[in-house]
Amino acid sequence: MPYQAPLADFQYIYENVLDLSQVIDTETFSELDAETVSAILGEAGRLAEDVLHPTNRNGDLDPAKLENGKLRSSPGFAAAFQAIAEGGWVSTSASPEHGGMGLPLSISTAVNEMMAAGNLALQLNPLLTQGHIEALEVHATDDIKDIYLPKLISGAWSGTMNLTEPQAGSDVGALSTKAERNEDGSYAITGQKIFITWGDTDFTENVCHLVLARLPDGGKGTKGISLFVVPRNIPDANGEPGVANTLKVVSLEHKLGIHGSPTAVMQYDKATGWLVGQEHDGMKCMFTMMNNARLGVGAQGVGVAEAAYQHALFYALERKQGRTPVKGQGTIIDHADVRRMLATMKSETFAARALALECAIALDMGKAADSADWKSRAAFLTPIAKSFGTDVGIKVAELGVQVHGGMGFIEETGAAQYSRDVRITSIYEGTNGIQAMDLVARKMMDDGDAAYALLEEIESFAESARAVRPRMAEDVWSATETLREATEWMVGQKDFNQRFAGCVPYLNGFARILGAHYHLKAACAEGHDGPRTRLARFYINRLLPEHTGLLAHAMQGAADLYAISVDDLSI
């Protein structure tokens, strides 16, 4: 079935739930107005609908291949990427100084969501390039910027992130890739990297790798790591791709999903690279790339959720099976449980979309207003947006298979592809468990100030909403009080392992309440018992109560986990 971009949802959230106008009113983004935003999203939506979505199945059925050392992309991917590049969609938030649109992340996040819904495997390519661009904008020398940024922003070249090694996954400090200083100021990079998304393409002139490596005098752990840009082809005197660098794609991984996205094992043999940032300061540079990439991955989860929901809804409206005691469409959408699944899919997707956009607005305001409060808010929301968005993507895609029944397990229907493709997102850019650990540790080093500020905001709105939606408002307010207790418990634990033992249910509980907050705002703005209100009522009545068990779990501490011995877990 065709994909339809959720433009009405974006507009409703911007106008009634989050207030995009505060971003547009800043000097940084003053050239934007509501009409321009609508036009941009409309064009991005058409790209996703008409160009990207028709190629999505190709990536699953005819995956990227490595033939005689050369990558061959899935049918239609090259033309679709060309459309992305020609439309300026590779990096809409990049600086106009080097050819970017300079759009706020609150718009780029919506664009990325729609592109991911159209074709996640292909959208991964520009998403990685976006992070690459940002790292260079912030940390690279002017010479590197002048060579690389115009090419990356235009889509002529693409970018990757090279962190992981066979022995160094999330523990980046254990990497063994080496860097040596060359006499001309460049560096020789030697080592192997794994899980490199779009490690090569056949539709860009060059591929530029951001590689973490350790200099001979680099200390142990993450503090001794440096970051280098290492191109597939070394730029010549005119900045065009020149001689081949001494690097290669060794193999492509065989994966559960996103078959159209080549995940490469990369080998570097004294490959020529250039330092980005300062020596031994590579993690700082890489985190510039990773933080916004986390929001981007969260939006990917939302995009696949939307596509999977639409796929399931279309099937439910067409499939005739069994009888129900109600008169309706005469198809399976009349069954109560199918209706429950579809309502869950739609309401969860709305909540995750609003959360991703709120995080993006906080990032924009932190940049435009140079506000510590906005920056703190953005930092706190980022791990929640990444984790919740990807968990929702997985949950909704799985429900999509279930709505199809036995046909969902048959590949020809396409429902299973969404479930397989989106599964990686909860692992990308730090697993969701790592996001939760970050939330209760680093993001609470302010003694919970950022968390409490959000809780105050939710409760304040719930109190004002009692006059309009009394039952829903009371439920949201009461749930927020429970979250406040859990937050106080977390902040009070000086042994971080006590926090870590319940960090995932804590994050999920926080996300569940944020979702209820967005739905309540949507219902209040509607002003009558319309579709937004009915969806909010479903979410608050049926999904919000999950917070009770989640937050009770969050406050159990670690003792019972470690009381279970390794022998207890043995087969």
mmCIF file of C-alpha atoms in Angstrom, residues 2-293:
data_model
loop_
_atom_site.group_PDB
_atom_site.id
_atom_site.type_symbol
_atom_site.label_atom_id
_atom_site.label_comp_id
_atom_site.label_asym_id
_atom_site.label_seq_id
_atom_site.Cartn_x
_atom_site.Cartn_y
_atom_site.Cartn_z
ATOM 1 C CA PRO A 2 1.192 3.618 -0.486
ATOM 2 C CA TYR A 3 2.646 5.660 2.381
ATOM 3 C CA GLN A 4 1.040 8.996 3.248
ATOM 4 C CA ALA A 5 3.173 11.583 5.010
ATOM 5 C CA PRO A 6 1.580 12.624 8.347
ATOM 6 C CA LEU A 7 1.658 16.338 7.550
ATOM 7 C CA ALA A 8 -1.489 17.086 9.544
ATOM 8 C CA ASP A 9 0.054 15.558 12.653
ATOM 9 C CA PHE A 10 3.200 17.660 12.322
ATOM 10 C CA GLN A 11 1.177 20.836 11.909
ATOM 11 C CA TYR A 12 -1.100 20.014 14.851
ATOM 12 C CA ILE A 13 1.863 19.258 17.131
ATOM 13 C CA TYR A 14 3.741 22.397 16.078
ATOM 14 C CA GLU A 15 0.722 24.646 16.620
ATOM 15 C CA ASN A 16 -1.107 23.062 19.563
ATOM 16 C CA VAL A 17 1.235 20.844 21.538
ATOM 17 C CA LEU A 18 4.780 22.277 21.361
ATOM 18 C CA ASP A 19 4.638 25.795 19.877
ATOM 19 C CA LEU A 20 7.133 25.912 17.014
ATOM 20 C CA SER A 21 6.626 29.680 16.826
ATOM 21 C CA GLN A 22 9.101 30.207 19.658
ATOM 22 C CA VAL A 23 11.834 28.774 17.415
ATOM 23 C CA ILE A 24 10.802 30.813 14.381
ATOM 24 C CA ASP A 25 10.674 33.975 16.502
ATOM 25 C CA THR A 26 14.381 33.734 17.341
ATOM 26 C CA GLU A 27 16.897 35.752 15.346
ATOM 27 C CA THR A 28 18.690 32.583 14.265
ATOM 28 C CA PHE A 29 15.648 31.220 12.430
ATOM 29 C CA SER A 30 13.826 34.484 11.727
ATOM 30 C CA GLU A 31 13.717 33.905 7.962
ATOM 31 C CA LEU A 32 11.232 31.062 8.493
ATOM 32 C CA ASP A 33 7.493 31.428 8.776
ATOM 33 C CA ALA A 34 4.619 28.981 9.128
ATOM 34 C CA GLU A 35 3.886 29.024 5.393
ATOM 35 C CA THR A 36 7.487 28.197 4.512
ATOM 36 C CA VAL A 37 7.591 25.386 7.061
ATOM 37 C CA SER A 38 4.413 23.923 5.576
ATOM 38 C CA ALA A 39 5.867 24.093 2.065
ATOM 39 C CA ILE A 40 9.125 22.427 3.136
ATOM 40 C CA LEU A 41 7.344 19.575 4.886
ATOM 41 C CA GLY A 42 5.009 19.145 1.948
ATOM 42 C CA GLU A 43 7.913 18.721 -0.457
ATOM 43 C CA ALA A 44 9.693 16.331 1.906
ATOM 44 C CA GLY A 45 6.486 14.361 2.265
ATOM 45 C CA ARG A 46 6.145 14.001 -1.502
ATOM 46 C CA LEU A 47 9.753 12.799 -1.713
ATOM 47 C CA ALA A 48 9.037 10.130 0.892
ATOM 48 C CA GLU A 49 5.747 9.100 -0.711
ATOM 49 C CA ASP A 50 6.635 9.144 -4.399
ATOM 50 C CA VAL A 51 10.379 8.446 -4.528
ATOM 51 C CA LEU A 52 11.595 6.672 -1.399
ATOM 52 C CA HIS A 53 8.690 4.413 -0.435
ATOM 53 C CA PRO A 54 8.499 2.706 -3.856
ATOM 54 C CA THR A 55 12.134 1.575 -3.440
ATOM 55 C CA ASN A 56 11.760 0.240 0.108
ATOM 56 C CA ARG A 57 10.840 -3.299 -0.878
ATOM 57 C CA ASN A 58 13.725 -3.456 -3.358
ATOM 58 C CA GLY A 59 16.231 -3.174 -0.539
ATOM 59 C CA ASP A 60 14.718 -6.162 1.229
ATOM 60 C CA LEU A 61 14.379 -8.401 -1.816
ATOM 61 C CA ASP A 62 17.613 -7.407 -3.600
ATOM 62 C CA PRO A 63 20.104 -6.387 -0.885
ATOM 63 C CA ALA A 64 23.303 -4.414 -1.298
ATOM 64 C CA LYS A 65 26.140 -6.688 -2.446
ATOM 65 C CA LEU A 66 29.927 -6.656 -2.531
ATOM 66 C CA GLU A 67 31.109 -7.882 -5.919
ATOM 67 C CA ASN A 68 34.855 -8.049 -6.666
ATOM 68 C CA GLY A 69 35.489 -5.472 -3.970
ATOM 69 C CA LYS A 70 32.884 -3.062 -5.373
ATOM 70 C CA LEU A 71 29.584 -2.275 -3.726
ATOM 71 C CA ARG A 72 26.361 -2.684 -5.711
ATOM 72 C CA SER A 73 23.370 -0.954 -4.158
ATOM 73 C CA SER A 74 19.778 -2.165 -4.341
ATOM 74 C CA PRO A 75 17.753 -1.354 -7.471
ATOM 75 C CA GLY A 76 16.375 2.160 -7.441
ATOM 76 C CA PHE A 77 18.514 3.356 -4.540
ATOM 77 C CA ALA A 78 20.911 5.396 -6.698
ATOM 78 C CA ALA A 79 18.110 7.320 -8.391
ATOM 79 C CA ALA A 80 16.287 7.839 -5.094
ATOM 80 C CA PHE A 81 19.437 9.163 -3.438
ATOM 81 C CA GLN A 82 19.999 11.488 -6.374
ATOM 82 C CA ALA A 83 16.525 12.916 -5.756
ATOM 83 C CA ILE A 84 17.424 13.416 -2.081
ATOM 84 C CA ALA A 85 20.643 15.210 -3.022
ATOM 85 C CA GLU A 86 19.143 17.366 -5.777
ATOM 86 C CA GLY A 87 16.367 18.486 -3.436
ATOM 87 C CA GLY A 88 18.879 19.592 -0.798
ATOM 88 C CA TRP A 89 17.562 17.023 1.686
ATOM 89 C CA VAL A 90 20.891 15.447 2.684
ATOM 90 C CA SER A 91 21.369 17.889 5.526
ATOM 91 C CA THR A 92 18.681 20.519 5.864
ATOM 92 C CA SER A 93 20.165 21.888 9.119
ATOM 93 C CA ALA A 94 23.688 22.379 7.745
ATOM 94 C CA SER A 95 25.081 25.902 7.648
ATOM 95 C CA PRO A 96 24.212 28.012 4.572
ATOM 96 C CA GLU A 97 27.877 29.048 4.529
ATOM 97 C CA HIS A 98 28.672 25.754 2.804
ATOM 98 C CA GLY A 99 25.402 25.191 0.974
ATOM 99 C CA GLY A 100 23.009 23.970 3.670
ATOM 100 C CA MET A 101 19.461 25.200 4.303
ATOM 101 C CA GLY A 102 20.156 26.210 7.902
ATOM 102 C CA LEU A 103 16.796 24.855 9.043
ATOM 103 C CA PRO A 104 16.082 24.204 12.731
ATOM 104 C CA LEU A 105 16.300 20.612 13.946
ATOM 105 C CA SER A 106 12.603 20.776 14.756
ATOM 106 C CA ILE A 107 11.973 20.811 10.989
ATOM 107 C CA SER A 108 14.819 18.480 10.010
ATOM 108 C CA THR A 109 13.576 15.892 12.497
ATOM 109 C CA ALA A 110 10.202 15.781 10.757
ATOM 110 C CA VAL A 111 11.928 15.499 7.369
ATOM 111 C CA ASN A 112 14.100 12.653 8.637
ATOM 112 C CA GLU A 113 11.077 10.853 10.053
ATOM 113 C CA MET A 114 9.271 10.925 6.718
ATOM 114 C CA MET A 115 12.367 9.806 4.819
ATOM 115 C CA ALA A 116 12.855 6.904 7.242
ATOM 116 C CA ALA A 117 9.226 5.919 6.804
ATOM 117 C CA GLY A 118 9.768 5.893 3.051
ATOM 118 C CA ASN A 119 12.945 3.820 3.077
ATOM 119 C CA LEU A 120 14.863 3.341 6.328
ATOM 120 C CA ALA A 121 17.752 1.461 4.706
ATOM 121 C CA LEU A 122 18.465 4.320 2.301
ATOM 122 C CA GLN A 123 17.744 7.143 4.776
ATOM 123 C CA LEU A 124 20.532 5.826 6.985
ATOM 124 C CA ASN A 125 22.990 7.178 4.424
ATOM 125 C CA PRO A 126 22.079 10.883 4.716
ATOM 126 C CA LEU A 127 21.508 10.523 8.462
ATOM 127 C CA LEU A 128 25.150 9.463 8.957
ATOM 128 C CA THR A 129 26.273 12.221 6.629
ATOM 129 C CA GLN A 130 24.351 14.756 8.731
ATOM 130 C CA GLY A 131 26.277 13.749 11.828
ATOM 131 C CA HIS A 132 29.523 13.848 9.868
ATOM 132 C CA ILE A 133 28.734 17.380 8.701
ATOM 133 C CA GLU A 134 27.967 18.568 12.206
ATOM 134 C CA ALA A 135 31.217 17.178 13.625
ATOM 135 C CA LEU A 136 33.217 18.955 10.924
ATOM 136 C CA GLU A 137 31.276 22.219 11.333
ATOM 137 C CA VAL A 138 32.084 22.318 15.046
ATOM 138 C CA HIS A 139 35.577 20.829 15.228
ATOM 139 C CA ALA A 140 37.401 20.773 11.868
ATOM 140 C CA THR A 141 39.890 23.302 10.543
ATOM 141 C CA ASP A 142 38.762 25.787 7.912
ATOM 142 C CA ASP A 143 40.798 23.942 5.260
ATOM 143 C CA ILE A 144 38.958 20.686 5.963
ATOM 144 C CA LYS A 145 35.606 22.466 6.089
ATOM 145 C CA ASP A 146 36.193 24.134 2.724
ATOM 146 C CA ILE A 147 37.028 20.824 1.046
ATOM 147 C CA TYR A 148 34.542 18.458 2.659
ATOM 148 C CA LEU A 149 31.452 20.382 3.735
ATOM 149 C CA PRO A 150 30.189 21.566 0.326
ATOM 150 C CA LYS A 151 30.576 18.031 -1.071
ATOM 151 C CA LEU A 152 28.881 16.357 1.893
ATOM 152 C CA ILE A 153 26.032 18.860 2.062
ATOM 153 C CA SER A 154 25.335 18.599 -1.662
ATOM 154 C CA GLY A 155 25.278 14.803 -1.530
ATOM 155 C CA ALA A 156 28.201 14.478 -3.932
ATOM 156 C CA TRP A 157 30.072 12.744 -1.101
ATOM 157 C CA SER A 158 28.674 10.752 1.833
ATOM 158 C CA GLY A 159 29.926 10.329 5.393
ATOM 159 C CA THR A 160 30.192 7.542 7.949
ATOM 160 C CA MET A 161 31.009 7.025 11.615
ATOM 161 C CA ASN A 162 33.730 4.475 12.536
ATOM 162 C CA LEU A 163 33.735 3.587 16.245
ATOM 163 C CA THR A 164 33.162 -0.113 16.739
ATOM 164 C CA GLU A 165 35.822 -2.821 16.577
ATOM 165 C CA PRO A 166 35.485 -6.572 17.182
ATOM 166 C CA GLN A 167 36.717 -6.175 20.764
ATOM 167 C CA ALA A 168 35.374 -2.652 21.353
ATOM 168 C CA GLY A 169 31.634 -2.143 21.002
ATOM 169 C CA SER A 170 30.026 0.158 23.550
ATOM 170 C CA ASP A 171 33.387 0.164 25.368
ATOM 171 C CA VAL A 172 34.943 2.494 22.800
ATOM 172 C CA GLY A 173 38.012 3.022 24.977
ATOM 173 C CA ALA A 174 39.118 -0.549 24.233
ATOM 174 C CA LEU A 175 39.759 0.208 20.555
ATOM 175 C CA SER A 176 43.102 -0.757 18.981
ATOM 176 C CA THR A 177 43.098 1.194 15.706
ATOM 177 C CA LYS A 178 46.357 3.159 15.478
ATOM 178 C CA ALA A 179 47.238 6.570 14.115
ATOM 179 C CA GLU A 180 50.751 7.714 13.255
ATOM 180 C CA ARG A 181 51.887 11.237 12.408
ATOM 181 C CA ASN A 182 53.089 11.864 8.856
ATOM 182 C CA GLU A 183 55.631 14.561 8.041
ATOM 183 C CA ASP A 184 53.141 16.518 5.921
ATOM 184 C CA GLY A 185 50.700 16.967 8.815
ATOM 185 C CA SER A 186 48.430 14.117 7.823
ATOM 186 C CA TYR A 187 48.136 10.841 9.728
ATOM 187 C CA ALA A 188 48.413 7.150 8.822
ATOM 188 C CA ILE A 189 45.474 5.123 10.128
ATOM 189 C CA THR A 190 45.732 1.339 10.613
ATOM 190 C CA GLY A 191 43.097 -0.999 12.011
ATOM 191 C CA GLN A 192 39.762 -2.662 11.458
ATOM 192 C CA LYS A 193 36.291 -1.278 12.154
ATOM 193 C CA ILE A 194 33.028 -3.216 12.105
ATOM 194 C CA PHE A 195 29.320 -2.353 11.795
ATOM 195 C CA ILE A 196 30.017 0.605 9.498
ATOM 196 C CA THR A 197 26.694 1.676 8.031
ATOM 197 C CA TRP A 198 27.011 2.590 4.358
ATOM 198 C CA GLY A 199 30.772 1.979 4.508
ATOM 199 C CA ASP A 200 30.713 2.347 0.740
ATOM 200 C CA THR A 201 28.285 3.432 -1.992
ATOM 201 C CA ASP A 202 28.087 3.307 -5.761
ATOM 202 C CA PHE A 203 26.087 6.518 -6.010
ATOM 203 C CA THR A 204 28.361 9.133 -4.423
ATOM 204 C CA GLU A 205 31.691 10.304 -5.795
ATOM 205 C CA ASN A 206 33.465 9.748 -2.493
ATOM 206 C CA VAL A 207 32.860 8.270 0.957
ATOM 207 C CA CYS A 208 34.396 10.035 3.942
ATOM 208 C CA HIS A 209 34.945 8.126 7.171
ATOM 209 C CA LEU A 210 35.229 9.683 10.617
ATOM 210 C CA VAL A 211 37.549 7.225 12.367
ATOM 211 C CA LEU A 212 38.483 6.983 16.030
ATOM 212 C CA ALA A 213 42.098 5.906 16.522
ATOM 213 C CA ARG A 214 44.870 6.166 19.107
ATOM 214 C CA LEU A 215 48.166 7.980 18.619
ATOM 215 C CA PRO A 216 51.349 6.407 20.075
ATOM 216 C CA ASP A 217 51.284 8.905 22.957
ATOM 217 C CA GLY A 218 47.553 8.600 23.498
ATOM 218 C CA GLY A 219 46.646 7.400 26.984
ATOM 219 C CA LYS A 220 44.526 4.392 27.778
ATOM 220 C CA GLY A 221 40.767 4.492 27.607
ATOM 221 C CA THR A 222 38.650 7.116 25.909
ATOM 222 C CA LYS A 223 40.840 10.067 26.934
ATOM 223 C CA GLY A 224 43.624 8.986 24.576
ATOM 224 C CA ILE A 225 41.499 8.699 21.426
ATOM 225 C CA SER A 226 41.635 11.081 18.463
ATOM 226 C CA LEU A 227 39.256 11.596 15.533
ATOM 227 C CA PHE A 228 40.302 11.614 11.872
ATOM 228 C CA VAL A 229 38.555 12.146 8.562
ATOM 229 C CA VAL A 230 39.700 9.409 6.191
ATOM 230 C CA PRO A 231 38.306 9.605 2.628
ATOM 231 C CA ARG A 232 37.906 6.675 0.248
ATOM 232 C CA ASN A 233 39.609 8.793 -2.404
ATOM 233 C CA ILE A 234 42.098 11.443 -1.355
ATOM 234 C CA PRO A 235 41.034 14.904 -2.571
ATOM 235 C CA ASP A 236 43.336 16.382 -5.217
ATOM 236 C CA ALA A 237 44.525 19.984 -5.495
ATOM 237 C CA ASN A 238 41.081 21.010 -6.751
ATOM 238 C CA GLY A 239 39.235 19.225 -3.953
ATOM 239 C CA GLU A 240 37.971 16.484 -6.253
ATOM 240 C CA PRO A 241 38.308 12.734 -5.539
ATOM 241 C CA GLY A 242 41.842 11.713 -6.453
ATOM 242 C CA VAL A 243 43.862 8.557 -5.867
ATOM 243 C CA ALA A 244 42.351 5.691 -3.925
ATOM 244 C CA ASN A 245 43.217 5.631 -0.226
ATOM 245 C CA THR A 246 44.613 2.490 1.378
ATOM 246 C CA LEU A 247 41.334 1.297 2.852
ATOM 247 C CA LYS A 248 38.785 -1.246 1.736
ATOM 248 C CA VAL A 249 35.511 -2.940 2.533
ATOM 249 C CA VAL A 250 36.436 -6.440 3.673
ATOM 250 C CA SER A 251 32.895 -7.812 3.807
ATOM 251 C CA LEU A 252 29.240 -6.944 4.375
ATOM 252 C CA GLU A 253 27.294 -8.288 7.340
ATOM 253 C CA HIS A 254 24.301 -10.583 6.890
ATOM 254 C CA LYS A 255 21.606 -8.936 8.982
ATOM 255 C CA LEU A 256 18.105 -9.439 10.339
ATOM 256 C CA GLY A 257 16.814 -6.460 8.375
ATOM 257 C CA ILE A 258 17.689 -3.209 6.548
ATOM 258 C CA HIS A 259 19.186 -5.399 3.832
ATOM 259 C CA GLY A 260 19.428 -2.455 1.467
ATOM 260 C CA SER A 261 21.845 -0.706 3.849
ATOM 261 C CA PRO A 262 25.368 -2.194 3.526
ATOM 262 C CA THR A 263 26.923 -2.726 6.947
ATOM 263 C CA ALA A 264 30.641 -3.022 6.291
ATOM 264 C CA VAL A 265 33.771 -4.398 7.886
ATOM 265 C CA MET A 266 36.388 -1.736 7.072
ATOM 266 C CA GLN A 267 40.156 -2.290 6.906
ATOM 267 C CA TYR A 268 42.597 0.622 7.098
ATOM 268 C CA ASP A 269 46.239 0.006 6.138
ATOM 269 C CA LYS A 270 48.171 3.206 6.819
ATOM 270 C CA ALA A 271 45.291 5.063 5.206
ATOM 271 C CA THR A 272 45.796 8.821 4.962
ATOM 272 C CA GLY A 273 43.631 10.861 7.272
ATOM 273 C CA TRP A 274 43.430 14.330 8.777
ATOM 274 C CA LEU A 275 42.846 15.272 12.403
ATOM 275 C CA VAL A 276 39.439 16.635 13.398
ATOM 276 C CA GLY A 277 39.637 18.683 16.589
ATOM 277 C CA GLN A 278 42.593 18.296 18.907
ATOM 278 C CA GLU A 279 44.774 15.237 19.403
ATOM 279 C CA HIS A 280 43.467 12.921 22.148
ATOM 280 C CA ASP A 281 40.121 14.764 22.112
ATOM 281 C CA GLY A 282 38.291 12.522 19.690
ATOM 282 C CA MET A 283 35.439 11.469 21.940
ATOM 283 C CA LYS A 284 34.391 15.079 22.448
ATOM 284 C CA CYS A 285 34.240 15.493 18.681
ATOM 285 C CA MET A 286 32.437 12.211 18.136
ATOM 286 C CA PHE A 287 29.809 13.006 20.759
ATOM 287 C CA THR A 288 28.924 16.120 18.776
ATOM 288 C CA MET A 289 28.023 13.725 15.995
ATOM 289 C CA MET A 290 26.371 11.121 18.196
ATOM 290 C CA ASN A 291 24.039 13.301 20.291
ATOM 291 C CA ASN A 292 21.986 14.571 17.367
ATOM 292 C CA ALA A 293 22.288 11.156 15.731
#
